[in-house]
Short mmCIF file of C-alpha atoms and ligand atoms in Angstrom, two decimals:
data_model
loop_
_atom_site.label_atom_id
_atom_site.label_comp_id
_atom_site.label_asym_id
_atom_site.label_seq_id
_atom_site.Cartn_x
_atom_site.Cartn_y
_atom_site.Cartn_z
CA MET A 1 91.56 68.92 163.18
CA ILE A 2 88.35 66.98 162.56
CA GLN A 3 87.62 63.85 164.61
CA LEU A 4 84.70 61.58 164.05
CA LYS A 5 84.03 58.85 166.56
CA ASN A 6 81.59 56.01 165.92
CA ILE A 7 79.21 58.13 163.84
CA GLN A 8 75.88 56.71 162.78
CA TYR A 9 73.52 58.56 160.48
CA THR A 10 70.17 57.18 159.34
CA TYR A 11 67.94 59.17 156.93
CA PRO A 12 64.51 60.08 158.26
CA GLU A 13 62.84 57.33 156.12
CA GLY A 14 65.09 54.65 157.51
CA THR A 15 67.94 54.25 155.05
CA LYS A 16 71.34 53.86 156.74
CA GLY A 17 73.64 56.55 155.44
CA LEU A 18 76.63 55.99 157.83
CA GLU A 19 77.45 53.16 160.25
CA ASP A 20 80.12 53.34 162.94
CA VAL A 21 82.34 55.84 161.15
CA SER A 22 85.51 56.93 162.94
CA LEU A 23 88.08 59.12 161.21
CA THR A 24 90.72 61.73 162.00
CA ILE A 25 91.47 64.51 159.53
CA GLU A 26 94.55 66.66 160.18
CA SER A 27 94.39 70.34 159.47
CA GLY A 28 95.97 71.28 156.11
CA SER A 29 95.72 67.73 154.77
CA LYS A 30 94.44 66.43 151.46
CA VAL A 31 91.97 63.59 151.85
CA ALA A 32 90.25 61.66 149.08
CA PHE A 33 87.12 59.58 149.62
CA LEU A 34 86.48 56.62 147.29
CA GLY A 35 83.55 54.25 147.17
CA GLU A 36 80.76 53.09 144.86
CA ASN A 37 77.53 55.00 144.42
CA GLY A 38 75.64 54.96 147.70
CA ALA A 39 78.73 54.10 149.77
CA GLY A 40 78.15 57.03 152.15
CA LYS A 41 80.60 59.70 150.85
CA SER A 42 78.05 62.49 150.55
CA SER A 43 76.34 61.47 153.80
CA LEU A 44 79.70 61.82 155.52
CA PHE A 45 80.35 65.26 154.00
CA LEU A 46 76.89 66.38 155.08
CA VAL A 47 77.75 65.40 158.65
CA ILE A 48 81.14 67.16 158.54
CA ASN A 49 79.40 70.23 157.11
CA GLY A 50 76.97 70.25 160.00
CA ILE A 51 73.84 69.57 157.91
CA HIS A 52 73.16 65.98 159.00
CA LYS A 53 73.04 65.46 162.76
CA PRO A 54 74.19 61.92 163.52
CA GLN A 55 72.00 59.79 165.81
CA LYS A 56 75.04 58.31 167.39
CA GLY A 57 78.70 59.24 167.77
CA GLU A 58 80.85 62.33 168.37
CA PHE A 59 82.05 64.98 165.95
CA ILE A 60 84.98 67.00 167.37
CA LEU A 61 86.14 70.08 165.53
CA ASP A 62 89.32 71.73 166.75
CA GLU A 63 89.12 70.03 170.11
CA ALA A 64 85.52 71.05 170.80
CA ARG A 65 82.54 68.72 170.55
CA PHE A 66 80.19 69.94 167.82
CA LYS A 67 76.60 69.64 168.98
CA PHE A 68 74.75 70.64 165.77
CA THR A 69 72.86 73.57 167.35
CA ASN A 70 71.68 76.31 164.94
CA LYS A 71 74.30 78.71 166.35
CA GLU A 72 77.08 76.16 165.79
CA ARG A 73 75.82 75.39 162.33
CA LYS A 74 76.02 79.09 161.42
CA GLN A 75 79.62 79.28 162.67
CA MET A 76 80.39 76.14 160.77
CA ALA A 77 79.24 77.73 157.49
CA ARG A 78 82.13 80.27 157.86
CA LYS A 79 84.66 77.54 158.57
CA ILE A 80 83.64 74.72 156.15
CA GLY A 81 82.61 75.19 152.56
CA TYR A 82 80.92 72.43 150.63
CA VAL A 83 80.84 72.23 146.86
CA PHE A 84 77.97 69.91 146.12
CA GLN A 85 78.14 67.33 143.34
CA ASP A 86 75.09 68.86 141.69
CA PRO A 87 75.43 72.67 141.26
CA ASP A 88 71.69 73.03 140.84
CA VAL A 89 71.40 72.31 144.60
CA GLN A 90 73.69 75.21 145.27
CA LEU A 91 72.73 78.00 142.97
CA PHE A 92 69.66 80.06 143.65
CA ALA A 93 70.22 83.78 142.93
CA ALA A 94 69.07 85.77 139.91
CA SER A 95 72.61 86.36 138.64
CA VAL A 96 76.09 84.78 138.91
CA TYR A 97 77.25 87.95 140.72
CA GLU A 98 74.54 87.71 143.36
CA ASP A 99 75.15 83.99 143.83
CA ILE A 100 78.90 84.45 144.55
CA ALA A 101 78.18 87.60 146.61
CA PHE A 102 75.68 85.87 148.88
CA GLY A 103 78.24 84.18 151.16
CA PRO A 104 80.48 87.26 151.65
CA PHE A 105 77.30 89.33 152.26
CA ASN A 106 76.28 86.94 155.00
CA LEU A 107 79.73 87.26 156.53
CA GLY A 108 78.86 90.96 157.05
CA LEU A 109 81.41 92.34 154.52
CA ASN A 110 80.84 95.75 153.02
CA LYS A 111 80.02 96.28 149.32
CA LYS A 112 83.65 96.97 148.35
CA GLU A 113 84.91 93.82 150.02
CA ILE A 114 82.07 91.76 148.54
CA ASP A 115 82.83 93.07 145.08
CA ALA A 116 86.54 92.33 145.53
CA ARG A 117 85.80 88.72 146.56
CA VAL A 118 83.42 88.17 143.66
CA GLU A 119 85.96 89.58 141.15
CA LYS A 120 88.80 87.57 142.65
CA ASN A 121 86.92 84.34 142.33
CA LEU A 122 85.46 85.02 138.92
CA ASN A 123 89.05 85.56 137.74
CA LEU A 124 90.36 82.52 139.56
CA LEU A 125 87.81 80.28 137.88
CA GLY A 126 88.19 82.03 134.53
CA ILE A 127 84.51 82.89 134.33
CA GLN A 128 84.43 86.72 134.31
CA ASP A 129 82.19 86.63 131.19
CA LEU A 130 79.45 84.86 133.19
CA LYS A 131 79.13 87.57 135.88
CA ASP A 132 75.77 89.09 134.80
CA LYS A 133 74.16 85.86 133.50
CA ALA A 134 71.31 84.05 135.23
CA PRO A 135 72.52 80.67 136.60
CA HIS A 136 69.70 78.86 134.77
CA GLN A 137 71.17 80.12 131.45
CA LEU A 138 74.48 78.33 132.14
CA SER A 139 75.76 74.91 131.04
CA TYR A 140 76.17 72.38 133.78
CA GLY A 141 79.96 72.79 133.87
CA GLN A 142 79.61 76.54 134.09
CA LYS A 143 77.21 76.12 137.02
CA LYS A 144 79.69 73.99 138.78
CA GLN A 145 82.35 76.70 138.39
CA VAL A 146 79.99 79.33 139.77
CA ALA A 147 79.19 77.04 142.70
CA VAL A 148 82.96 76.65 143.39
CA ALA A 149 83.48 80.44 143.15
CA GLY A 150 80.59 80.98 145.66
CA VAL A 151 82.19 78.64 148.17
CA LEU A 152 85.75 80.02 147.77
CA ALA A 153 84.40 83.62 148.19
CA MET A 154 83.54 82.73 151.79
CA GLU A 155 87.33 81.85 152.29
CA PRO A 156 86.63 78.76 154.47
CA GLU A 157 89.39 76.89 156.27
CA ILE A 158 88.08 73.50 155.20
CA ILE A 159 86.64 72.74 151.80
CA LEU A 160 84.63 69.67 150.80
CA PHE A 161 84.43 68.91 147.12
CA ASP A 162 81.92 66.34 145.89
CA GLU A 163 83.19 65.23 142.41
CA PRO A 164 84.91 68.58 141.58
CA PHE A 165 85.85 67.54 138.03
CA ALA A 166 82.53 66.15 136.92
CA TRP A 167 81.17 67.90 133.84
CA LEU A 168 84.28 70.08 133.36
CA ASP A 169 86.14 70.24 130.03
CA ASN A 170 89.99 69.69 130.04
CA ARG A 171 90.87 73.32 130.35
CA HIS A 172 88.55 73.86 133.32
CA LYS A 173 89.73 70.60 134.89
CA GLN A 174 93.23 71.99 134.84
CA ILE A 175 92.00 75.24 136.36
CA MET A 176 90.22 73.29 139.11
CA ASN A 177 93.38 71.21 139.71
CA ASP A 178 95.42 74.41 140.10
CA ILE A 179 92.79 75.90 142.45
CA ILE A 180 92.78 72.78 144.67
CA ASP A 181 96.60 72.79 144.78
CA ASP A 182 96.63 76.46 145.63
CA LEU A 183 94.04 76.05 148.45
CA ASN A 184 96.21 73.40 149.95
CA GLN A 185 99.37 75.56 149.70
CA GLN A 186 97.42 78.24 151.65
CA GLY A 187 97.19 75.67 154.41
CA LYS A 188 93.54 74.75 153.93
CA THR A 189 92.16 71.32 154.53
CA VAL A 190 90.75 69.82 151.36
CA LEU A 191 88.41 66.78 151.26
CA ILE A 192 87.45 65.36 147.88
CA SER A 193 84.95 62.71 147.05
CA THR A 194 85.80 61.13 143.74
CA HIS A 195 85.34 58.12 141.45
CA ASN A 196 88.74 58.69 139.82
CA PRO A 197 91.35 56.41 141.44
CA ASP A 198 94.24 57.97 139.44
CA PHE A 199 93.50 61.45 140.70
CA ALA A 200 93.10 60.22 144.32
CA PHE A 201 96.34 58.26 144.21
CA GLU A 202 98.38 61.17 142.87
CA TRP A 203 96.79 63.91 144.91
CA ALA A 204 95.91 62.66 148.40
CA ASP A 205 97.84 62.49 151.65
CA LYS A 206 95.20 60.13 152.97
CA VAL A 207 92.61 58.00 151.23
CA VAL A 208 89.38 56.86 152.79
CA LEU A 209 87.66 53.80 151.26
CA MET A 210 83.96 53.56 151.95
CA LYS A 211 81.50 50.72 151.44
CA GLU A 212 77.87 50.48 152.53
CA GLY A 213 78.12 53.43 154.91
CA ARG A 214 81.31 52.23 156.57
CA ILE A 215 84.92 53.14 156.32
CA ILE A 216 86.83 50.04 155.35
CA ALA A 217 90.29 51.68 155.30
CA ALA A 218 91.78 55.14 155.96
CA ASP A 219 95.48 55.43 155.35
CA SER A 220 98.18 56.55 152.92
CA PRO A 221 97.42 56.18 149.16
CA GLU A 222 99.95 53.34 148.98
CA LYS A 223 98.51 51.40 151.92
CA THR A 224 94.94 51.70 150.68
CA MET A 225 94.99 51.87 146.90
CA CYS A 226 97.82 49.34 146.23
CA ASN A 227 95.81 46.75 148.07
CA LYS A 228 93.92 44.71 145.51
CA THR A 229 91.50 43.11 148.05
CA LEU A 230 90.45 46.48 149.45
CA MET A 231 90.13 48.00 146.02
CA GLN A 232 88.03 45.12 144.83
CA GLU A 233 85.82 45.56 147.87
CA ILE A 234 84.92 49.07 146.69
CA GLY A 235 84.56 47.86 143.09
CA MET A 236 87.59 49.77 141.77
CA GLU A 237 90.68 48.93 139.75
CA LEU A 238 94.13 49.69 141.08
CA PRO A 239 95.44 53.07 139.91
CA LEU A 240 96.83 52.90 136.33
CA VAL A 241 100.38 53.78 137.51
CA VAL A 242 100.35 50.84 139.94
CA GLN A 243 99.05 48.51 137.25
CA LEU A 244 101.70 49.74 134.81
CA ALA A 245 104.56 49.38 137.28
CA GLU A 246 103.40 45.83 138.05
CA LYS A 247 103.27 44.93 134.40
CA MET A 248 106.76 46.39 133.88
CA GLY A 249 108.00 44.31 136.86
CA ILE A 250 109.36 47.31 138.74
CA ASP A 251 109.00 48.33 142.38
CA SER A 252 107.89 51.94 142.02
CA TYR A 253 106.80 54.65 144.41
CA SER A 254 105.58 56.86 141.60
CA ARG A 255 102.12 58.28 142.15
CA SER A 256 101.44 59.26 138.52
CA ILE A 257 102.29 57.88 135.08
CA LYS A 258 104.30 61.03 134.35
CA ALA A 259 106.45 60.38 137.48
CA LEU A 260 106.81 56.72 136.50
CA LEU A 261 108.03 57.65 133.02
CA GLN A 262 110.72 59.89 134.55
CA GLU A 263 111.73 57.09 136.92
CA VAL A 264 112.36 54.41 134.22
N1 ATP B 301 68.18 62.11 150.96
C1 ATP B 301 68.25 60.82 151.18
N2 ATP B 301 67.20 60.14 151.73
C2 ATP B 301 67.33 58.83 151.96
N3 ATP B 301 68.40 58.07 151.71
C3 ATP B 301 69.47 58.70 151.23
C4 ATP B 301 69.45 60.08 150.91
N4 ATP B 301 70.65 60.46 150.38
C5 ATP B 301 71.40 59.32 150.37
N5 ATP B 301 70.66 58.26 150.85
C6 ATP B 301 71.11 56.87 150.99
O1 ATP B 301 72.24 56.87 151.81
C7 ATP B 301 73.21 55.87 151.39
C8 ATP B 301 74.51 56.65 151.16
O2 ATP B 301 74.41 57.50 150.10
P1 ATP B 301 75.43 58.70 149.75
O3 ATP B 301 74.71 59.71 148.88
O4 ATP B 301 76.05 59.15 150.94
O5 ATP B 301 76.46 57.89 148.88
P2 ATP B 301 77.69 58.43 147.96
O6 ATP B 301 78.84 57.55 148.32
O7 ATP B 301 77.85 59.86 148.06
O8 ATP B 301 77.25 58.07 146.53
P3 ATP B 301 77.55 58.73 145.06
O9 ATP B 301 78.91 58.26 144.70
O10 ATP B 301 76.46 58.15 144.15
O11 ATP B 301 77.47 60.19 145.26
C9 ATP B 301 72.61 55.30 150.16
O12 ATP B 301 71.98 54.05 150.47
C10 ATP B 301 71.61 56.29 149.68
O13 ATP B 301 70.58 55.64 148.98
#
């Protein structure tokens, strides 16, 4: 379980990234983070990942207070994987194979185990043909897939995805969807930052609405995303399925258009 208590993070040049952020994330849950550009979603992920050390507040991971020491940060890298919004931040090796192998290598696995993890994740993402390519030769969407494969190859318990669907075509969006579902079925905790209200409403157990570095609501999708005032505050429309049910004049608990169509 992750517990954040009154976290404040200010960037070195003075910009407030997070202000008085408190949040509990249960193990194995699916949590979506919504908010306009600059609302603080990535800043929060960088705290949870151990990269940004808050100036104020407490971060408690599995009952123990996380103190952001180098040793703890190293342990954290095994436990929490972060797929950055921009894959160029993540990829650095000379080949796709080396990039995906880097994490398992640092875990101290032997060559056979490393190869097995690379193969498994190339297959999972459907990108076997990219194995020997240099990351700079890839399209942006392909880089994103390699970045995801690299994080999954570490087999972390908690995975943070910053805009996982950005730049992916429909087929790879579906693959990513299946991967995220599968991770959750394996009992992993998945946190996703997204600008897509329909995805968040259908997918999440808990939705966190952020504005100007603060959390303005953290609750079930229904309690957060069906609330017009809250959604307006973060500059977002209600999910389409909620708008549609309202137009049709029905009280619906459906979380997707597909489910709504089956209901009527
Ligand atoms: N490296 C940085 N240095 C200084 N300020 C930063 C830095 N990164 C983010 N900020 C600032 O921190 C605040 C929160 O930004 P953050 O990147 O966390 O927002 P976000 O919700 O992830 O936005 P987006 O949806 O655009 O990814 C913004 O005011 C932003 O300008």
